[in-house]
JSON list of C-alpha atoms in Angstrom, two decimals:
[
{"chain": "A", "resi": 1, "resn": "MET", "atom": "CA", "xyz": [-0.16, 0.32, -0.05]},
{"chain": "A", "resi": 2, "resn": "GLY", "atom": "CA", "xyz": [2.85, 2.47, 0.79]},
{"chain": "A", "resi": 3, "resn": "ARG", "atom": "CA", "xyz": [4.57, 1.60, -2.31]},
{"chain": "A", "resi": 4, "resn": "ASP", "atom": "CA", "xyz": [1.71, 2.49, -4.34]},
{"chain": "A", "resi": 5, "resn": "ARG", "atom": "CA", "xyz": [1.00, 5.70, -2.42]},
{"chain": "A", "resi": 6, "resn": "VAL", "atom": "CA", "xyz": [4.53, 6.87, -3.19]},
{"chain": "A", "resi": 7, "resn": "ILE", "atom": "CA", "xyz": [4.63, 6.01, -6.74]},
{"chain": "A", "resi": 8, "resn": "ARG", "atom": "CA", "xyz": [1.15, 7.44, -7.66]},
{"chain": "A", "resi": 9, "resn": "ALA", "atom": "CA", "xyz": [2.32, 10.71, -6.11]},
{"chain": "A", "resi": 10, "resn": "PHE", "atom": "CA", "xyz": [4.72, 11.16, -9.38]},
{"chain": "A", "resi": 11, "resn": "ARG", "atom": "CA", "xyz": [2.05, 10.45, -11.88]},
{"chain": "A", "resi": 12, "resn": "ARG", "atom": "CA", "xyz": [2.39, 12.63, -14.97]},
{"chain": "A", "resi": 13, "resn": "GLU", "atom": "CA", "xyz": [5.77, 12.98, -14.25]},
{"chain": "A", "resi": 14, "resn": "ARG", "atom": "CA", "xyz": [8.72, 11.65, -16.77]},
{"chain": "A", "resi": 15, "resn": "PHE", "atom": "CA", "xyz": [10.99, 9.15, -15.71]},
{"chain": "A", "resi": 16, "resn": "VAL", "atom": "CA", "xyz": [13.83, 6.52, -16.67]},
{"chain": "A", "resi": 17, "resn": "ILE", "atom": "CA", "xyz": [12.57, 3.19, -15.52]},
{"chain": "A", "resi": 18, "resn": "SER", "atom": "CA", "xyz": [16.04, 0.69, -15.52]},
{"chain": "A", "resi": 19, "resn": "LEU", "atom": "CA", "xyz": [14.76, -3.17, -15.54]},
{"chain": "A", "resi": 20, "resn": "SER", "atom": "CA", "xyz": [16.53, -5.73, -14.03]},
{"chain": "A", "resi": 21, "resn": "THR", "atom": "CA", "xyz": [17.14, -7.30, -17.24]},
{"chain": "A", "resi": 22, "resn": "GLY", "atom": "CA", "xyz": [19.52, -4.07, -18.35]},
{"chain": "A", "resi": 23, "resn": "GLU", "atom": "CA", "xyz": [16.91, -2.72, -20.35]},
{"chain": "A", "resi": 24, "resn": "ALA", "atom": "CA", "xyz": [15.44, 0.88, -20.08]},
{"chain": "A", "resi": 25, "resn": "PHE", "atom": "CA", "xyz": [12.46, 2.92, -20.84]},
{"chain": "A", "resi": 26, "resn": "GLU", "atom": "CA", "xyz": [12.06, 6.68, -20.48]},
{"chain": "A", "resi": 27, "resn": "GLY", "atom": "CA", "xyz": [8.14, 7.88, -20.69]},
{"chain": "A", "resi": 28, "resn": "ILE", "atom": "CA", "xyz": [5.75, 9.38, -18.55]},
{"chain": "A", "resi": 29, "resn": "LEU", "atom": "CA", "xyz": [4.13, 7.60, -15.79]},
{"chain": "A", "resi": 30, "resn": "LEU", "atom": "CA", "xyz": [0.40, 7.61, -16.19]},
{"chain": "A", "resi": 31, "resn": "ASP", "atom": "CA", "xyz": [-0.45, 5.33, -13.68]},
{"chain": "A", "resi": 32, "resn": "ALA", "atom": "CA", "xyz": [0.40, 2.14, -11.53]},
{"chain": "A", "resi": 33, "resn": "ASP", "atom": "CA", "xyz": [-0.67, -0.61, -9.17]},
{"chain": "A", "resi": 34, "resn": "ALA", "atom": "CA", "xyz": [0.53, -3.15, -7.07]},
{"chain": "A", "resi": 35, "resn": "SER", "atom": "CA", "xyz": [2.25, -5.10, -10.08]},
{"chain": "A", "resi": 36, "resn": "THR", "atom": "CA", "xyz": [2.17, -2.89, -13.16]},
{"chain": "A", "resi": 37, "resn": "LEU", "atom": "CA", "xyz": [3.44, 0.54, -14.00]},
{"chain": "A", "resi": 38, "resn": "TYR", "atom": "CA", "xyz": [1.78, 2.28, -16.99]},
{"chain": "A", "resi": 39, "resn": "VAL", "atom": "CA", "xyz": [3.80, 4.37, -19.17]},
{"chain": "A", "resi": 40, "resn": "VAL", "atom": "CA", "xyz": [2.81, 6.55, -22.30]},
{"chain": "A", "resi": 41, "resn": "ASP", "atom": "CA", "xyz": [5.20, 8.77, -24.44]},
{"chain": "A", "resi": 42, "resn": "ALA", "atom": "CA", "xyz": [7.50, 6.15, -23.74]},
{"chain": "A", "resi": 43, "resn": "PHE", "atom": "CA", "xyz": [11.06, 5.68, -25.59]},
{"chain": "A", "resi": 44, "resn": "ALA", "atom": "CA", "xyz": [13.44, 2.62, -25.14]},
{"chain": "A", "resi": 45, "resn": "ILE", "atom": "CA", "xyz": [16.86, 3.76, -24.60]},
{"chain": "A", "resi": 46, "resn": "THR", "atom": "CA", "xyz": [19.67, 1.85, -26.40]},
{"chain": "A", "resi": 47, "resn": "GLU", "atom": "CA", "xyz": [23.38, 2.75, -25.98]},
{"chain": "A", "resi": 48, "resn": "ASP", "atom": "CA", "xyz": [23.07, 4.98, -29.18]},
{"chain": "A", "resi": 49, "resn": "ASP", "atom": "CA", "xyz": [19.56, 6.46, -29.45]},
{"chain": "A", "resi": 50, "resn": "LYS", "atom": "CA", "xyz": [16.14, 6.64, -27.86]},
{"chain": "A", "resi": 51, "resn": "ILE", "atom": "CA", "xyz": [13.43, 4.51, -30.17]},
{"chain": "A", "resi": 52, "resn": "ARG", "atom": "CA", "xyz": [10.04, 5.75, -29.59]},
{"chain": "A", "resi": 53, "resn": "VAL", "atom": "CA", "xyz": [7.66, 2.58, -28.29]},
{"chain": "A", "resi": 54, "resn": "ASP", "atom": "CA", "xyz": [4.38, 2.24, -30.48]},
{"chain": "A", "resi": 55, "resn": "GLY", "atom": "CA", "xyz": [1.30, 2.52, -28.13]},
{"chain": "A", "resi": 56, "resn": "LYS", "atom": "CA", "xyz": [1.18, 2.16, -24.37]},
{"chain": "A", "resi": 57, "resn": "LEU", "atom": "CA", "xyz": [3.93, 0.52, -22.36]},
{"chain": "A", "resi": 58, "resn": "PHE", "atom": "CA", "xyz": [3.03, -1.89, -19.46]},
{"chain": "A", "resi": 59, "resn": "VAL", "atom": "CA", "xyz": [5.99, -2.35, -17.12]},
{"chain": "A", "resi": 60, "resn": "PRO", "atom": "CA", "xyz": [5.61, -5.15, -14.54]},
{"chain": "A", "resi": 61, "resn": "ARG", "atom": "CA", "xyz": [6.95, -4.06, -11.17]},
{"chain": "A", "resi": 62, "resn": "GLU", "atom": "CA", "xyz": [8.93, -6.88, -10.66]},
{"chain": "A", "resi": 63, "resn": "HIS", "atom": "CA", "xyz": [11.30, -6.15, -13.17]},
{"chain": "A", "resi": 64, "resn": "VAL", "atom": "CA", "xyz": [11.81, -2.86, -12.08]},
{"chain": "A", "resi": 65, "resn": "ALA", "atom": "CA", "xyz": [15.30, -2.36, -10.66]},
{"chain": "A", "resi": 66, "resn": "TYR", "atom": "CA", "xyz": [15.01, 1.54, -10.33]},
{"chain": "A", "resi": 67, "resn": "MET", "atom": "CA", "xyz": [13.29, 4.75, -11.70]},
{"chain": "A", "resi": 68, "resn": "GLN", "atom": "CA", "xyz": [14.76, 7.94, -12.17]},
{"chain": "A", "resi": 69, "resn": "SER", "atom": "CA", "xyz": [12.83, 11.45, -12.20]},
{"chain": "A", "resi": 70, "resn": "GLY", "atom": "CA", "xyz": [13.76, 14.79, -13.18]},
{"chain": "A", "resi": 71, "resn": "VAL", "atom": "CA", "xyz": [14.45, 13.64, -17.03]},
{"chain": "A", "resi": 72, "resn": "SER", "atom": "CA", "xyz": [13.35, 15.63, -20.21]},
{"chain": "A", "resi": 73, "resn": "ALA", "atom": "CA", "xyz": [12.08, 14.30, -23.50]}
]
């Protein structure tokens, strides 16, 4: 419950989301629940570029290593 409260306080802010798999995404956190982050205006981040993600991105929270706010598009 507390974890959701903290995450939900930052809805509609842009984040970089780093996954435990080594992948990373940037986007606007639109919503979250106990198991999933819902991200729009998302980009996959690679070593050389950012690639726009078509549609909406749903990230399983169990795969999130960390999130960083204060980033720009």
